[in-house]
C-alpha cells in the first residue's frame, strides 16, 4: 500500500509539472494550476496567507484575464506557451504571468532535493564554477531587480546556462529553456518578509526542489 501511494504521488507530481509547463485549456478555459502541496506546506519559508493570496488570488486573476482576452481571438485553443510566444500587450502580460507562476509553484516542495545531481550539477559547474557561485550570482541578480520582476536560470540554445532577470511579467521562453525562476514581485514575499527581499531570496533555496529542476534540464 505504501509503495502504491508513493508511486501515485510521484505520478501526480510529474503530471502536474508537465501540465504546468505546457498548460492546455480545458473545455476552452485555462484553469488555475493545482498545487502539489497544501498552502501551508512551505511554512515557515513561505506562509499560508502568502500562498493563498499569491497563488489563489493574484494568479487566478491572471488566468481569468487570459480566458477573457483569448475568447474572441485567433489564439483561442492554443497552449499557454504558444500564446506567450505569439501575443503582445495585455494578453502577453497576463499569459506570461500565468506561465511564470506555473513554473515557480511547480518547482517548490516541502520535502525538496536540496542540490542538483548528475548532468545538471555538471552543467552548473561548467557555467558558474560551482553551485555556491551559481547561487551567489542568482541571489545578486534577484536582489538587483528594480521594482517588480523575475530572476531565471535558463538553458540557452547553445546548451550553456545563464542567470538573467526580466522586468514585470516578462518571460524568456523565446531566448532559451527556463529551468527555474524566482518571483520577486512584492506580493510574493511582503506578508512574510516585509521589505527584506534578501531574506526571501535566501529562503527560496530551502523549498526549491532540484529534482524538479533536473526534470526540466533532462527534458
Tab-separated table of C-alpha atoms in Angstrom:
chain	number	residue	atom	x	y	z
A	1	UNK	CA	0.000	0.000	0.000
A	2	UNK	CA	2.798	2.416	0.906
A	3	UNK	CA	4.544	1.696	-2.388
A	4	UNK	CA	1.337	2.388	-4.296
A	5	UNK	CA	0.840	5.706	-2.504
A	6	UNK	CA	4.455	6.674	-3.215
A	7	UNK	CA	4.209	5.793	-6.917
A	8	UNK	CA	0.892	7.594	-7.199
A	9	UNK	CA	2.331	10.742	-5.600
A	10	UNK	CA	5.314	10.638	-7.991
A	11	UNK	CA	2.969	10.266	-10.947
A	12	UNK	CA	0.774	13.152	-9.807
A	13	UNK	CA	3.795	15.376	-9.213
A	14	UNK	CA	5.211	14.586	-12.661
A	15	UNK	CA	1.851	15.163	-14.306
A	16	UNK	CA	1.381	18.499	-12.573
A	17	UNK	CA	4.856	19.663	-13.564
A	18	UNK	CA	4.270	18.703	-17.198
A	19	UNK	CA	0.834	20.311	-17.169
A	20	UNK	CA	2.291	23.464	-15.660
A	21	UNK	CA	4.813	23.986	-18.427
A	22	UNK	CA	2.561	23.470	-21.466
A	23	UNK	CA	-0.832	24.136	-19.973
A	24	UNK	CA	-3.754	23.476	-22.303
A	25	UNK	CA	-7.263	24.880	-21.963
A	26	UNK	CA	-9.890	22.528	-20.561
A	27	UNK	CA	-13.250	22.907	-22.302
A	28	UNK	CA	-11.917	26.126	-23.799
A	29	UNK	CA	-10.753	27.616	-20.493
A	30	UNK	CA	-7.413	27.737	-18.730
A	31	UNK	CA	-7.512	26.609	-15.117
A	32	UNK	CA	-5.602	27.713	-12.053
A	33	UNK	CA	-2.746	25.249	-11.568
A	34	UNK	CA	-3.473	22.808	-8.751
A	35	UNK	CA	-0.682	22.873	-6.210
A	36	UNK	CA	1.090	19.564	-5.494
A	37	UNK	CA	1.190	20.569	-1.798
A	38	UNK	CA	-1.055	22.390	0.679
A	39	UNK	CA	-0.961	26.173	1.029
A	40	UNK	CA	0.706	25.800	4.442
A	41	UNK	CA	3.225	23.158	3.355
A	42	UNK	CA	6.082	25.582	2.607
A	43	UNK	CA	5.999	27.263	6.025
A	44	UNK	CA	7.963	28.851	7.610
A	45	UNK	CA	9.712	29.858	4.377
A	46	UNK	CA	6.537	30.872	2.541
A	47	UNK	CA	3.476	31.388	4.700
A	48	UNK	CA	-0.039	30.093	4.161
A	49	UNK	CA	-1.504	33.591	3.836
A	50	UNK	CA	1.082	34.482	1.200
A	51	UNK	CA	0.273	31.317	-0.751
A	52	UNK	CA	-3.467	31.871	-0.560
A	53	UNK	CA	-3.090	35.473	-1.703
A	54	UNK	CA	-0.341	34.969	-4.273
A	55	UNK	CA	-1.499	31.734	-5.880
A	56	UNK	CA	-5.181	31.813	-5.023
A	57	UNK	CA	-5.885	35.463	-5.905
A	58	UNK	CA	-3.125	37.043	-7.996
A	59	UNK	CA	-2.611	34.063	-10.299
A	60	UNK	CA	-6.339	33.358	-10.515
A	61	UNK	CA	-6.819	36.914	-11.761
A	62	UNK	CA	-4.196	36.402	-14.480
A	63	UNK	CA	-5.904	33.148	-15.522
A	64	UNK	CA	-9.300	34.848	-15.680
A	65	UNK	CA	-7.852	37.701	-17.736
A	66	UNK	CA	-6.286	35.316	-20.244
A	67	UNK	CA	-9.555	33.431	-20.654
A	68	UNK	CA	-11.410	36.671	-21.242
A	69	UNK	CA	-8.920	38.065	-23.754
A	70	UNK	CA	-8.481	34.937	-25.888
A	71	UNK	CA	-12.202	34.214	-26.085
A	72	UNK	CA	-12.704	36.013	-29.399
A	73	UNK	CA	-9.130	35.955	-30.686
A	74	UNK	CA	-7.311	33.776	-33.206
A	75	UNK	CA	-5.180	32.438	-30.324
A	76	UNK	CA	-8.062	30.615	-28.669
A	77	UNK	CA	-7.359	26.914	-28.304
A	78	UNK	CA	-3.586	27.291	-28.298
A	79	UNK	CA	-1.427	26.169	-25.403
A	80	UNK	CA	-0.411	28.740	-22.839
A	81	UNK	CA	3.180	28.596	-24.091
A	82	UNK	CA	2.098	29.264	-27.669
A	83	UNK	CA	0.012	32.238	-26.537
A	84	UNK	CA	3.003	33.682	-24.662
A	85	UNK	CA	5.187	33.320	-27.758
A	86	UNK	CA	2.653	34.828	-30.165
A	87	UNK	CA	0.939	37.571	-28.142
A	88	UNK	CA	1.795	41.085	-27.034
A	89	UNK	CA	0.346	43.858	-24.894
A	90	UNK	CA	-2.134	42.988	-22.165
A	91	UNK	CA	-2.637	39.413	-23.307
A	92	UNK	CA	1.102	38.758	-23.263
A	93	UNK	CA	1.442	40.321	-19.803
A	94	UNK	CA	-1.248	38.114	-18.321
A	95	UNK	CA	-0.372	34.902	-20.194
A	96	UNK	CA	3.307	35.266	-19.334
A	97	UNK	CA	2.445	35.782	-15.681
A	98	UNK	CA	0.404	32.572	-15.656
A	99	UNK	CA	3.276	30.675	-17.317
A	100	UNK	CA	5.855	32.183	-14.956
A	101	UNK	CA	3.832	31.346	-11.867
A	102	UNK	CA	3.057	27.805	-13.037
A	103	UNK	CA	6.778	27.140	-13.265
A	104	UNK	CA	7.540	28.854	-9.956
A	105	UNK	CA	4.934	26.973	-7.916
A	106	UNK	CA	5.633	23.600	-9.550
A	107	UNK	CA	9.346	23.699	-8.633
A	108	UNK	CA	8.883	24.087	-4.882
A	109	UNK	CA	8.286	21.324	-2.360
A	110	UNK	CA	8.027	20.856	1.421
A	111	UNK	CA	10.468	17.939	1.028
A	112	UNK	CA	12.842	19.175	-1.679
A	113	UNK	CA	16.008	17.660	-3.048
A	114	UNK	CA	18.446	20.285	-1.778
A	115	UNK	CA	21.106	20.169	-4.511
A	116	UNK	CA	21.405	19.259	-8.190
A	117	UNK	CA	22.995	15.988	-9.247
A	118	UNK	CA	24.180	14.351	-12.422
A	119	UNK	CA	24.165	16.256	-15.709
A	120	UNK	CA	22.600	19.399	-14.257
A	121	UNK	CA	25.208	19.624	-11.487
A	122	UNK	CA	27.941	19.247	-14.100
A	123	UNK	CA	26.368	21.947	-16.288
A	124	UNK	CA	26.156	24.359	-13.359
A	125	UNK	CA	29.815	23.724	-12.558
A	126	UNK	CA	30.794	24.350	-16.186
A	127	UNK	CA	28.818	27.591	-16.440
A	128	UNK	CA	29.392	29.069	-12.977
A	129	UNK	CA	32.285	27.181	-11.392
A	130	UNK	CA	30.270	25.722	-8.508
A	131	UNK	CA	26.768	25.538	-7.031
A	132	UNK	CA	27.671	28.202	-4.472
A	133	UNK	CA	28.915	30.527	-7.216
A	134	UNK	CA	25.674	29.995	-9.129
A	135	UNK	CA	23.585	30.791	-6.053
A	136	UNK	CA	25.634	33.915	-5.396
A	137	UNK	CA	25.054	35.119	-8.963
A	138	UNK	CA	21.352	34.252	-8.791
A	139	UNK	CA	20.887	35.966	-5.415
A	140	UNK	CA	22.585	39.139	-6.628
A	141	UNK	CA	20.517	39.220	-9.804
A	142	UNK	CA	17.302	38.736	-7.819
A	143	UNK	CA	18.228	41.436	-5.333
A	144	UNK	CA	19.074	43.836	-8.156
A	145	UNK	CA	15.684	43.585	-9.905
A	146	UNK	CA	14.343	47.141	-9.760
A	147	UNK	CA	10.685	47.121	-8.795
A	148	UNK	CA	8.752	44.044	-9.896
A	149	UNK	CA	10.117	41.173	-11.947
A	150	UNK	CA	11.621	37.706	-12.088
A	151	UNK	CA	15.018	36.028	-11.894
A	152	UNK	CA	15.755	32.954	-14.007
A	153	UNK	CA	18.173	30.161	-14.705
A	154	UNK	CA	17.831	29.390	-18.396
A	155	UNK	CA	19.489	26.911	-20.704
A	156	UNK	CA	20.495	28.822	-23.811
A	157	UNK	CA	20.270	27.410	-27.298
A	158	UNK	CA	23.994	26.573	-27.243
A	159	UNK	CA	23.441	24.459	-24.112
A	160	UNK	CA	25.137	26.809	-21.650
A	161	UNK	CA	23.352	28.117	-18.567
A	162	UNK	CA	22.660	31.760	-17.792
A	163	UNK	CA	21.170	33.730	-14.904
A	164	UNK	CA	19.024	36.606	-16.058
A	165	UNK	CA	16.290	38.913	-14.827
A	166	UNK	CA	13.133	40.056	-16.568
A	167	UNK	CA	11.022	43.085	-15.644
A	168	UNK	CA	7.375	42.895	-14.661
A	169	UNK	CA	5.821	39.704	-16.085
A	170	UNK	CA	8.182	39.142	-18.992
A	171	UNK	CA	9.023	35.528	-19.815
A	172	UNK	CA	12.279	34.485	-21.560
A	173	UNK	CA	10.982	31.388	-23.362
A	174	UNK	CA	11.930	32.878	-26.738
A	175	UNK	CA	15.543	33.181	-25.547
A	176	UNK	CA	16.087	29.686	-24.187
A	177	UNK	CA	14.668	26.955	-21.970
A	178	UNK	CA	13.833	28.204	-18.444
A	179	UNK	CA	14.955	25.755	-15.768
A	180	UNK	CA	13.909	27.661	-12.652
A	181	UNK	CA	12.637	31.067	-11.675
A	182	UNK	CA	12.027	33.248	-8.638
A	183	UNK	CA	9.190	35.742	-8.335
A	184	UNK	CA	10.455	38.997	-6.832
A	185	UNK	CA	7.244	40.974	-7.079
A	186	UNK	CA	6.421	42.324	-3.623
A	187	UNK	CA	3.216	40.288	-3.413
A	188	UNK	CA	5.393	37.143	-3.430
A	189	UNK	CA	7.096	37.941	-0.142
A	190	UNK	CA	5.842	41.085	1.582
A	191	UNK	CA	3.475	39.384	4.038
A	192	UNK	CA	6.323	37.156	5.242
A	193	UNK	CA	9.411	39.327	4.863
A	194	UNK	CA	8.175	42.928	4.502
A	195	UNK	CA	10.947	44.879	2.742
A	196	UNK	CA	13.634	42.225	3.366
A	197	UNK	CA	13.826	40.807	-0.128
A	198	UNK	CA	17.245	39.283	0.546
A	199	UNK	CA	15.780	37.087	3.316
A	200	UNK	CA	13.062	35.867	0.947
A	201	UNK	CA	15.625	35.081	-1.739
A	202	UNK	CA	17.668	33.053	0.730
A	203	UNK	CA	14.568	31.185	1.947
A	204	UNK	CA	13.780	30.137	-1.619
A	205	UNK	CA	16.679	27.676	-1.581
A	206	UNK	CA	15.034	25.840	1.340
A	207	UNK	CA	11.968	24.942	-0.742
A	208	UNK	CA	13.371	24.685	-4.269
A	209	UNK	CA	13.211	21.050	-5.385
A	210	UNK	CA	16.270	20.386	-7.516
A	211	UNK	CA	14.768	17.075	-8.620
A	212	UNK	CA	12.054	19.027	-10.440
A	213	UNK	CA	14.677	21.324	-11.985
A	214	UNK	CA	16.645	18.278	-13.146
A	215	UNK	CA	13.481	17.000	-14.806
A	216	UNK	CA	13.358	20.191	-16.863
A	217	UNK	CA	17.053	20.045	-17.733
A	218	UNK	CA	16.784	16.435	-18.862
A	219	UNK	CA	13.594	17.181	-20.842
